[in-house]
């Protein structure tokens, strides 16, 4: 791996977009590596929470337009290949049971902003900025941006960000619900990793089931969603996690969700 790295500490997988010399711009190789890392994160039982960040002083400036333009008339087919890997990576990250946390350490533009929006939780440094940037160059969003952004900020604001290429600073992104909190650049990784380590000690499968419930809620009726809730709750109650959680509550002790 060169363009995306994965380290594991205390059950936390730390994914780093690693092209700082290019603003962590996403090219074909990075998309492939990101998919491979996403598979590792979703399958590795040692990893119980995942953090994604960027090397250097940027999260990601988005797609590597220079590499795309070099394809000439084949740019269309090339982008289908790039997005095939990118979208599979995001699908694995978003659908795994493990919490997926973004540590946005600078500009998140285009696919970089889409990737941030795909995270379950996002924390941003004070100097970070968010911009969709696609319409500015006559393109449309990828990397799940058109799925997650309107769900986070609402349709009108999402279209405003697309049409005007408005740049949101960290505090504005926080106000709009794109990020959970803004912290100092120095403290960003400490704050996020501490949170990830705490969540890694938690009921990972319950986190995953909760994530699925929330995702399904947008396409269900009230009654059908409550039926899904009932089934999920029953399944969780008889699971090892549920049994441990209930026992710990009744015994007035901390639950231990990781097998010793």
C-alpha positions as protocol buffer text, in pm:
chain_id: "A"
residue {
  index: 1
  type: UNK
  ca { x: 0 y: 0 z: 0 }
}
residue {
  index: 2
  type: UNK
  ca { x: 130 y: 345 z: -91 }
}
residue {
  index: 3
  type: UNK
  ca { x: -158 y: 584 z: -131 }
}
residue {
  index: 4
  type: UNK
  ca { x: -371 y: 453 z: 158 }
}
residue {
  index: 5
  type: UNK
  ca { x: -228 y: 318 z: 483 }
}
residue {
  index: 6
  type: UNK
  ca { x: -388 y: 119 z: 765 }
}
residue {
  index: 7
  type: UNK
  ca { x: -258 y: 90 z: 1120 }
}
residue {
  index: 8
  type: UNK
  ca { x: -429 y: -89 z: 1409 }
}
residue {
  index: 9
  type: UNK
  ca { x: -404 y: 18 z: 1773 }
}
residue {
  index: 10
  type: UNK
  ca { x: -632 y: -77 z: 2062 }
}
residue {
  index: 11
  type: UNK
  ca { x: -892 y: -229 z: 1827 }
}
residue {
  index: 12
  type: UNK
  ca { x: -904 y: 92 z: 1619 }
}
residue {
  index: 13
  type: UNK
  ca { x: -815 y: 86 z: 1250 }
}
residue {
  index: 14
  type: UNK
  ca { x: -663 y: 418 z: 1141 }
}
residue {
  index: 15
  type: UNK
  ca { x: -697 y: 474 z: 764 }
}
residue {
  index: 16
  type: UNK
  ca { x: -480 y: 750 z: 620 }
}
residue {
  index: 17
  type: UNK
  ca { x: -515 y: 893 z: 270 }
}
residue {
  index: 18
  type: UNK
  ca { x: -147 y: 919 z: 189 }
}
residue {
  index: 19
  type: UNK
  ca { x: -72 y: 1150 z: -104 }
}
residue {
  index: 20
  type: UNK
  ca { x: 12 y: 1468 z: 87 }
}
residue {
  index: 21
  type: UNK
  ca { x: 215 y: 1604 z: -204 }
}
residue {
  index: 22
  type: UNK
  ca { x: -106 y: 1601 z: -411 }
}
residue {
  index: 23
  type: UNK
  ca { x: -348 y: 1708 z: -139 }
}
residue {
  index: 24
  type: UNK
  ca { x: -453 y: 1344 z: -104 }
}
residue {
  index: 25
  type: UNK
  ca { x: -619 y: 1366 z: -444 }
}
residue {
  index: 26
  type: UNK
  ca { x: -794 y: 1047 z: -544 }
}
residue {
  index: 27
  type: UNK
  ca { x: -663 y: 867 z: -851 }
}
residue {
  index: 28
  type: UNK
  ca { x: -718 y: 512 z: -976 }
}
residue {
  index: 29
  type: UNK
  ca { x: -448 y: 359 z: -754 }
}
residue {
  index: 30
  type: UNK
  ca { x: -579 y: 534 z: -442 }
}
residue {
  index: 31
  type: UNK
  ca { x: -934 y: 419 z: -518 }
}
residue {
  index: 32
  type: UNK
  ca { x: -813 y: 59 z: -553 }
}
residue {
  index: 33
  type: UNK
  ca { x: -615 y: 77 z: -231 }
}
residue {
  index: 34
  type: UNK
  ca { x: -903 y: 240 z: -46 }
}
residue {
  index: 35
  type: UNK
  ca { x: -1128 y: -50 z: -146 }
}
residue {
  index: 36
  type: UNK
  ca { x: -870 y: -304 z: -30 }
}
residue {
  index: 37
  type: UNK
  ca { x: -833 y: -123 z: 304 }
}
residue {
  index: 38
  type: UNK
  ca { x: -1212 y: -101 z: 343 }
}
residue {
  index: 39
  type: UNK
  ca { x: -1236 y: -478 z: 298 }
}
residue {
  index: 40
  type: UNK
  ca { x: -962 y: -529 z: 558 }
}
residue {
  index: 41
  type: UNK
  ca { x: -1140 y: -299 z: 803 }
}
residue {
  index: 42
  type: UNK
  ca { x: -1474 y: -472 z: 756 }
}
residue {
  index: 43
  type: UNK
  ca { x: -1330 y: -825 z: 785 }
}
residue {
  index: 44
  type: UNK
  ca { x: -1053 y: -793 z: 1045 }
}
residue {
  index: 45
  type: UNK
  ca { x: -1197 y: -900 z: 1380 }
}
residue {
  index: 46
  type: UNK
  ca { x: -926 y: -712 z: 1569 }
}
residue {
  index: 47
  type: UNK
  ca { x: -1067 y: -385 z: 1433 }
}
residue {
  index: 48
  type: UNK
  ca { x: -1382 y: -268 z: 1614 }
}
residue {
  index: 49
  type: UNK
  ca { x: -1386 y: 100 z: 1508 }
}
residue {
  index: 50
  type: UNK
  ca { x: -1239 y: 281 z: 1207 }
}
residue {
  index: 51
  type: UNK
  ca { x: -1095 y: 633 z: 1178 }
}
residue {
  index: 52
  type: UNK
  ca { x: -1017 y: 794 z: 842 }
}
residue {
  index: 53
  type: UNK
  ca { x: -798 y: 1103 z: 797 }
}
residue {
  index: 54
  type: UNK
  ca { x: -555 y: 1261 z: 553 }
}
residue {
  index: 55
  type: UNK
  ca { x: -176 y: 1284 z: 561 }
}
residue {
  index: 56
  type: UNK
  ca { x: -31 y: 1634 z: 578 }
}
residue {
  index: 57
  type: UNK
  ca { x: -253 y: 1940 z: 615 }
}
residue {
  index: 58
  type: UNK
  ca { x: -546 y: 1832 z: 395 }
}
residue {
  index: 59
  type: UNK
  ca { x: -814 y: 1565 z: 420 }
}
residue {
  index: 60
  type: UNK
  ca { x: -861 y: 1530 z: 45 }
}
residue {
  index: 61
  type: UNK
  ca { x: -897 y: 1779 z: -240 }
}
residue {
  index: 62
  type: UNK
  ca { x: -1112 y: 1525 z: -427 }
}
residue {
  index: 63
  type: UNK
  ca { x: -1051 y: 1361 z: -762 }
}
residue {
  index: 64
  type: UNK
  ca { x: -710 y: 1388 z: -929 }
}
residue {
  index: 65
  type: UNK
  ca { x: -816 y: 1587 z: -1234 }
}
residue {
  index: 66
  type: UNK
  ca { x: -467 y: 1579 z: -1386 }
}
residue {
  index: 67
  type: UNK
  ca { x: -464 y: 1200 z: -1397 }
}
residue {
  index: 68
  type: UNK
  ca { x: -820 y: 1194 z: -1530 }
}
residue {
  index: 69
  type: UNK
  ca { x: -746 y: 1445 z: -1808 }
}
residue {
  index: 70
  type: UNK
  ca { x: -448 y: 1237 z: -1926 }
}
residue {
  index: 71
  type: UNK
  ca { x: -695 y: 968 z: -2034 }
}
residue {
  index: 72
  type: UNK
  ca { x: -816 y: 1191 z: -2317 }
}
residue {
  index: 73
  type: UNK
  ca { x: -1122 y: 1051 z: -2491 }
}
residue {
  index: 74
  type: UNK
  ca { x: -1117 y: 751 z: -2255 }
}
residue {
  index: 75
  type: UNK
  ca { x: -1186 y: 973 z: -1952 }
}
residue {
  index: 76
  type: UNK
  ca { x: -1546 y: 850 z: -1928 }
}
residue {
  index: 77
  type: UNK
  ca { x: -1453 y: 483 z: -1903 }
}
residue {
  index: 78
  type: UNK
  ca { x: -1162 y: 568 z: -1675 }
}
residue {
  index: 79
  type: UNK
  ca { x: -1392 y: 747 z: -1430 }
}
residue {
  index: 80
  type: UNK
  ca { x: -1627 y: 448 z: -1430 }
}
residue {
  index: 81
  type: UNK
  ca { x: -1333 y: 234 z: -1319 }
}
residue {
  index: 82
  type: UNK
  ca { x: -1220 y: 482 z: -1052 }
}
residue {
  index: 83
  type: UNK
  ca { x: -1570 y: 521 z: -910 }
}
residue {
  index: 84
  type: UNK
  ca { x: -1627 y: 145 z: -916 }
}
residue {
  index: 85
  type: UNK
  ca { x: -1343 y: 106 z: -664 }
}
residue {
  index: 86
  type: UNK
  ca { x: -1428 y: 422 z: -468 }
}
residue {
  index: 87
  type: UNK
  ca { x: -1796 y: 336 z: -438 }
}
residue {
  index: 88
  type: UNK
  ca { x: -1727 y: -20 z: -329 }
}
residue {
  index: 89
  type: UNK
  ca { x: -1490 y: 115 z: -64 }
}
residue {
  index: 90
  type: UNK
  ca { x: -1752 y: 357 z: 68 }
}
residue {
  index: 91
  type: UNK
  ca { x: -2015 y: 84 z: 66 }
}
residue {
  index: 92
  type: UNK
  ca { x: -1794 y: -142 z: 281 }
}
residue {
  index: 93
  type: UNK
  ca { x: -1711 y: 142 z: 521 }
}
residue {
  index: 94
  type: UNK
  ca { x: -2071 y: 263 z: 552 }
}
residue {
  index: 95
  type: UNK
  ca { x: -2228 y: -81 z: 591 }
}
residue {
  index: 96
  type: UNK
  ca { x: -1981 y: -244 z: 829 }
}
residue {
  index: 97
  type: UNK
  ca { x: -2097 y: -285 z: 1190 }
}
residue {
  index: 98
  type: UNK
  ca { x: -1797 y: -89 z: 1314 }
}
residue {
  index: 99
  type: UNK
  ca { x: -1829 y: 286 z: 1380 }
}
residue {
  index: 100
  type: UNK
  ca { x: -1671 y: 486 z: 1095 }
}
residue {
  index: 101
  type: UNK
  ca { x: -1529 y: 818 z: 1212 }
}
residue {
  index: 102
  type: UNK
  ca { x: -1385 y: 1098 z: 999 }
}
residue {
  index: 103
  type: UNK
  ca { x: -1103 y: 1318 z: 1127 }
}
residue {
  index: 104
  type: UNK
  ca { x: -1106 y: 1605 z: 876 }
}
residue {
  index: 105
  type: UNK
  ca { x: -772 y: 1781 z: 911 }
}
residue {
  index: 106
  type: UNK
  ca { x: -802 y: 2043 z: 636 }
}
residue {
  index: 107
  type: UNK
  ca { x: -982 y: 2091 z: 306 }
}
residue {
  index: 108
  type: UNK
  ca { x: -1241 y: 1827 z: 214 }
}
residue {
  index: 109
  type: UNK
  ca { x: -1340 y: 1897 z: -146 }
}
residue {
  index: 110
  type: UNK
  ca { x: -1537 y: 1702 z: -404 }
}
residue {
  index: 111
  type: UNK
  ca { x: -1498 y: 1330 z: -336 }
}
residue {
  index: 112
  type: UNK
  ca { x: -1317 y: 1427 z: -15 }
}
residue {
  index: 113
  type: UNK
  ca { x: -1631 y: 1598 z: 113 }
}
residue {
  index: 114
  type: UNK
  ca { x: -1844 y: 1307 z: -9 }
}
residue {
  index: 115
  type: UNK
  ca { x: -1621 y: 1067 z: 184 }
}
residue {
  index: 116
  type: UNK
  ca { x: -1655 y: 1280 z: 498 }
}
residue {
  index: 117
  type: UNK
  ca { x: -2034 y: 1279 z: 461 }
}
residue {
  index: 118
  type: UNK
  ca { x: -2030 y: 899 z: 439 }
}
residue {
  index: 119
  type: UNK
  ca { x: -1874 y: 870 z: 786 }
}
residue {
  index: 120
  type: UNK
  ca { x: -2099 y: 790 z: 1082 }
}
residue {
  index: 121
  type: UNK
  ca { x: -1936 y: 1066 z: 1288 }
}
residue {
  index: 122
  type: UNK
  ca { x: -1712 y: 1352 z: 1173 }
}
residue {
  index: 123
  type: UNK
  ca { x: -1476 y: 1573 z: 1371 }
}
residue {
  index: 124
  type: UNK
  ca { x: -1298 y: 1863 z: 1203 }
}
residue {
  index: 125
  type: UNK
  ca { x: -1000 y: 2080 z: 1285 }
}
residue {
  index: 126
  type: UNK
  ca { x: -1058 y: 2454 z: 1314 }
}
residue {
  index: 127
  type: UNK
  ca { x: -883 y: 2517 z: 981 }
}
residue {
  index: 128
  type: UNK
  ca { x: -1086 y: 2263 z: 783 }
}
residue {
  index: 129
  type: UNK
  ca { x: -1311 y: 2363 z: 494 }
}
residue {
  index: 130
  type: UNK
  ca { x: -1581 y: 2179 z: 301 }
}
residue {
  index: 131
  type: UNK
  ca { x: -1680 y: 2233 z: -62 }
}
residue {
  index: 132
  type: UNK
  ca { x: -1852 y: 2007 z: -315 }
}
residue {
  index: 133
  type: UNK
  ca { x: -1676 y: 2173 z: -614 }
}
residue {
  index: 134
  type: UNK
  ca { x: -1825 y: 1944 z: -883 }
}
residue {
  index: 135
  type: UNK
  ca { x: -2061 y: 2183 z: -1064 }
}
residue {
  index: 136
  type: UNK
  ca { x: -1786 y: 2445 z: -1078 }
}
residue {
  index: 137
  type: UNK
  ca { x: -1605 y: 2229 z: -1334 }
}
residue {
  index: 138
  type: UNK
  ca { x: -1919 y: 2097 z: -1502 }
}
residue {
  index: 139
  type: UNK
  ca { x: -1930 y: 1766 z: -1318 }
}
residue {
  index: 140
  type: UNK
  ca { x: -2174 y: 1594 z: -1083 }
}
residue {
  index: 141
  type: UNK
  ca { x: -2106 y: 1438 z: -742 }
}
residue {
  index: 142
  type: UNK
  ca { x: -1970 y: 1090 z: -678 }
}
residue {
  index: 143
  type: UNK
  ca { x: -1852 y: 902 z: -372 }
}
residue {
  index: 144
  type: UNK
  ca { x: -2205 y: 896 z: -222 }
}
residue {
  index: 145
  type: UNK
  ca { x: -2226 y: 1277 z: -205 }
}
residue {
  index: 146
  type: UNK
  ca { x: -2572 y: 1293 z: -364 }
}
residue {
  index: 147
  type: UNK
  ca { x: -2695 y: 1028 z: -118 }
}
residue {
  index: 148
  type: UNK
  ca { x: -2563 y: 1149 z: 216 }
}
residue {
  index: 149
  type: UNK
  ca { x: -2546 y: 1529 z: 172 }
}
residue {
  index: 150
  type: UNK
  ca { x: -2920 y: 1596 z: 125 }
}
residue {
  index: 151
  type: UNK
  ca { x: -2994 y: 1358 z: 412 }
}
residue {
  index: 152
  type: UNK
  ca { x: -2759 y: 1556 z: 636 }
}
residue {
  index: 153
  type: UNK
  ca { x: -2839 y: 1917 z: 541 }
}
residue {
  index: 154
  type: UNK
  ca { x: -3170 y: 1892 z: 352 }
}
residue {
  index: 155
  type: UNK
  ca { x: -3238 y: 1920 z: -21 }
}
residue {
  index: 156
  type: UNK
  ca { x: -3232 y: 2302 z: -50 }
}
residue {
  index: 157
  type: UNK
  ca { x: -2900 y: 2341 z: 127 }
}
residue {
  index: 158
  type: UNK
  ca { x: -2749 y: 2048 z: -61 }
}
residue {
  index: 159
  type: UNK
  ca { x: -2843 y: 2204 z: -395 }
}
residue {
  index: 160
  type: UNK
  ca { x: -2710 y: 2541 z: -276 }
}
residue {
  index: 161
  type: UNK
  ca { x: -2373 y: 2381 z: -198 }
}
residue {
  index: 162
  type: UNK
  ca { x: -2371 y: 2214 z: -540 }
}
residue {
  index: 163
  type: UNK
  ca { x: -2486 y: 2510 z: -752 }
}
residue {
  index: 164
  type: UNK
  ca { x: -2284 y: 2785 z: -584 }
}
residue {
  index: 165
  type: UNK
  ca { x: -1977 y: 2586 z: -474 }
}
residue {
  index: 166
  type: UNK
  ca { x: -2008 y: 2763 z: -142 }
}
residue {
  index: 167
  type: UNK
  ca { x: -1717 y: 2685 z: 88 }
}
residue {
  index: 168
  type: UNK
  ca { x: -1816 y: 2605 z: 446 }
}
residue {
  index: 169
  type: UNK
  ca { x: -1564 y: 2668 z: 720 }
}
residue {
  index: 170
  type: UNK
  ca { x: -1545 y: 2423 z: 1010 }
}
residue {
  index: 171
  type: UNK
  ca { x: -1794 y: 2611 z: 1228 }
}
residue {
  index: 172
  type: UNK
  ca { x: -2045 y: 2644 z: 945 }
}
residue {
  index: 173
  type: UNK
  ca { x: -2011 y: 2272 z: 871 }
}
residue {
  index: 174
  type: UNK
  ca { x: -2078 y: 2210 z: 1238 }
}
residue {
  index: 175
  type: UNK
  ca { x: -2383 y: 2438 z: 1234 }
}
residue {
  index: 176
  type: UNK
  ca { x: -2517 y: 2256 z: 925 }
}
residue {
  index: 177
  type: UNK
  ca { x: -2474 y: 1913 z: 1086 }
}
residue {
  index: 178
  type: UNK
  ca { x: -2198 y: 1796 z: 851 }
}
residue {
  index: 179
  type: UNK
  ca { x: -1956 y: 1757 z: 1142 }
}
residue {
  index: 180
  type: UNK
  ca { x: -2022 y: 1660 z: 1504 }
}
residue {
  index: 181
  type: UNK
  ca { x: -1767 y: 1894 z: 1658 }
}
residue {
  index: 182
  type: UNK
  ca { x: -1478 y: 2127 z: 1580 }
}
residue {
  index: 183
  type: UNK
  ca { x: -1152 y: 2087 z: 1772 }
}
residue {
  index: 184
  type: UNK
  ca { x: -806 y: 2237 z: 1748 }
}
residue {
  index: 185
  type: UNK
  ca { x: -572 y: 2103 z: 1484 }
}
residue {
  index: 186
  type: UNK
  ca { x: -332 y: 1983 z: 1755 }
}
residue {
  index: 187
  type: UNK
  ca { x: -601 y: 1791 z: 1942 }
}
residue {
  index: 188
  type: UNK
  ca { x: -796 y: 1647 z: 1647 }
}
residue {
  index: 189
  type: UNK
  ca { x: -644 y: 1300 z: 1627 }
}
residue {
  index: 190
  type: UNK
  ca { x: -624 y: 1261 z: 2004 }
}
residue {
  index: 191
  type: UNK
  ca { x: -994 y: 1344 z: 2040 }
}
residue {
  index: 192
  type: UNK
  ca { x: -1101 y: 1115 z: 1755 }
}
residue {
  index: 193
  type: UNK
  ca { x: -882 y: 820 z: 1854 }
}
residue {
  index: 194
  type: UNK
  ca { x: -996 y: 842 z: 2216 }
}
residue {
  index: 195
  type: UNK
  ca { x: -1358 y: 835 z: 2098 }
}
residue {
  index: 196
  type: UNK
  ca { x: -1285 y: 545 z: 1863 }
}
residue {
  index: 197
  type: UNK
  ca { x: -1112 y: 348 z: 2140 }
}
residue {
  index: 198
  type: UNK
  ca { x: -1412 y: 401 z: 2368 }
}
residue {
  index: 199
  type: UNK
  ca { x: -1654 y: 290 z: 2096 }
}
residue {
  index: 200
  type: UNK
  ca { x: -1431 y: -10 z: 2019 }
}
residue {
  index: 201
  type: UNK
  ca { x: -1505 y: -134 z: 2370 }
}
residue {
  index: 202
  type: UNK
  ca { x: -1877 y: -111 z: 2302 }
}
residue {
  index: 203
  type: UNK
  ca { x: -2141 y: -340 z: 2146 }
}
residue {
  index: 204
  type: UNK
  ca { x: -2016 y: -336 z: 1787 }
}
residue {
  index: 205
  type: UNK
  ca { x: -2301 y: -543 z: 1645 }
}
residue {
  index: 206
  type: UNK
  ca { x: -2558 y: -321 z: 1816 }
}
residue {
  index: 207
  type: UNK
  ca { x: -2387 y: -19 z: 1659 }
}
residue {
  index: 208
  type: UNK
  ca { x: -2417 y: -186 z: 1319 }
}
residue {
  index: 209
  type: UNK
  ca { x: -2781 y: -277 z: 1370 }
}
residue {
  index: 210
  type: UNK
  ca { x: -2857 y: 79 z: 1482 }
}
residue {
  index: 211
  type: UNK
  ca { x: -2686 y: 217 z: 1171 }
}
residue {
  index: 212
  type: UNK
  ca { x: -2899 y: -10 z: 950 }
}
residue {
  index: 213
  type: UNK
  ca { x: -3218 y: 94 z: 1131 }
}
residue {
  index: 214
  type: UNK
  ca { x: -3145 y: 462 z: 1074 }
}
residue {
  index: 215
  type: UNK
  ca { x: -3061 y: 405 z: 707 }
}
residue {
  index: 216
  type: UNK
  ca { x: -3380 y: 207 z: 645 }
}
residue {
  index: 217
  type: UNK
  ca { x: -3599 y: 460 z: 825 }
}
residue {
  index: 218
  type: UNK
  ca { x: -3589 y: 700 z: 530 }
}
residue {
  index: 219
  type: UNK
  ca { x: -3763 y: 453 z: 298 }
}
residue {
  index: 220
  type: UNK
  ca { x: -4011 y: 294 z: 539 }
}
residue {
  index: 221
  type: UNK
  ca { x: -4352 y: 387 z: 668 }
}
residue {
  index: 222
  type: UNK
  ca { x: -4394 y: 443 z: 1043 }
}
residue {
  index: 223
  type: UNK
  ca { x: -4551 y: 99 z: 1091 }
}
residue {
  index: 224
  type: UNK
  ca { x: -4303 y: -90 z: 874 }
}
residue {
  index: 225
  type: UNK
  ca { x: -4011 y: 81 z: 1049 }
}
residue {
  index: 226
  type: UNK
  ca { x: -4149 y: -9 z: 1391 }
}
residue {
  index: 227
  type: UNK
  ca { x: -4185 y: -371 z: 1275 }
}
residue {
  index: 228
  type: UNK
  ca { x: -3817 y: -369 z: 1178 }
}
residue {
  index: 229
  type: UNK
  ca { x: -3734 y: -212 z: 1516 }
}
residue {
  index: 230
  type: UNK
  ca { x: -3920 y: -490 z: 1697 }
}
residue {
  index: 231
  type: UNK
  ca { x: -3735 y: -763 z: 1508 }
}
residue {
  index: 232
  type: UNK
  ca { x: -3397 y: -598 z: 1559 }
}
residue {
  index: 233
  type: UNK
  ca { x: -3455 y: -540 z: 1930 }
}
residue {
  index: 234
  type: UNK
  ca { x: -3556 y: -904 z: 1983 }
}
residue {
  index: 235
  type: UNK
  ca { x: -3248 y: -1026 z: 1794 }
}
residue {
  index: 236
  type: UNK
  ca { x: -3022 y: -797 z: 1997 }
}
residue {
  index: 237
  type: UNK
  ca { x: -3178 y: -908 z: 2328 }
}
residue {
  index: 238
  type: UNK
  ca { x: -3091 y: -1273 z: 2270 }
}
residue {
  index: 239
  type: UNK
  ca { x: -2745 y: -1198 z: 2128 }
}
residue {
  index: 240
  type: UNK
  ca { x: -2426 y: -1235 z: 2331 }
}
residue {
  index: 241
  type: UNK
  ca { x: -2393 y: -856 z: 2342 }
}
residue {
  index: 242
  type: UNK
  ca { x: -2748 y: -807 z: 2459 }
}
residue {
  index: 243
  type: UNK
  ca { x: -2721 y: -1075 z: 2725 }
}
residue {
  index: 244
  type: UNK
  ca { x: -2399 y: -924 z: 2858 }
}
residue {
  index: 245
  type: UNK
  ca { x: -2540 y: -571 z: 2851 }
}
residue {
  index: 246
  type: UNK
  ca { x: -2856 y: -666 z: 3039 }
}
residue {
  index: 247
  type: UNK
  ca { x: -2664 y: -873 z: 3295 }
}
residue {
  index: 248
  type: UNK
  ca { x: -2416 y: -590 z: 3355 }
}
residue {
  index: 249
  type: UNK
  ca { x: -2698 y: -341 z: 3407 }
}
residue {
  index: 250
  type: UNK
  ca { x: -2876 y: -564 z: 3658 }
}
residue {
  index: 251
  type: UNK
  ca { x: -2548 y: -642 z: 3836 }
}
residue {
  index: 252
  type: UNK
  ca { x: -2454 y: -273 z: 3841 }
}
residue {
  index: 253
  type: UNK
  ca { x: -2120 y: -324 z: 3664 }
}
residue {
  index: 254
  type: UNK
  ca { x: -1960 y: -215 z: 3338 }
}
residue {
  index: 255
  type: UNK
  ca { x: -2047 y: -439 z: 3044 }
}
residue {
  index: 256
  type: UNK
  ca { x: -1760 y: -624 z: 2876 }
}
residue {
  index: 257
  type: UNK
  ca { x: -1838 y: -662 z: 2510 }
}
residue {
  index: 258
  type: UNK
  ca { x: -1495 y: -782 z: 2395 }
}
residue {
  index: 259
  type: UNK
  ca { x: -1422 y: -1149 z: 2447 }
}
residue {
  index: 260
  type: UNK
  ca { x: -1122 y: -1200 z: 2674 }
}
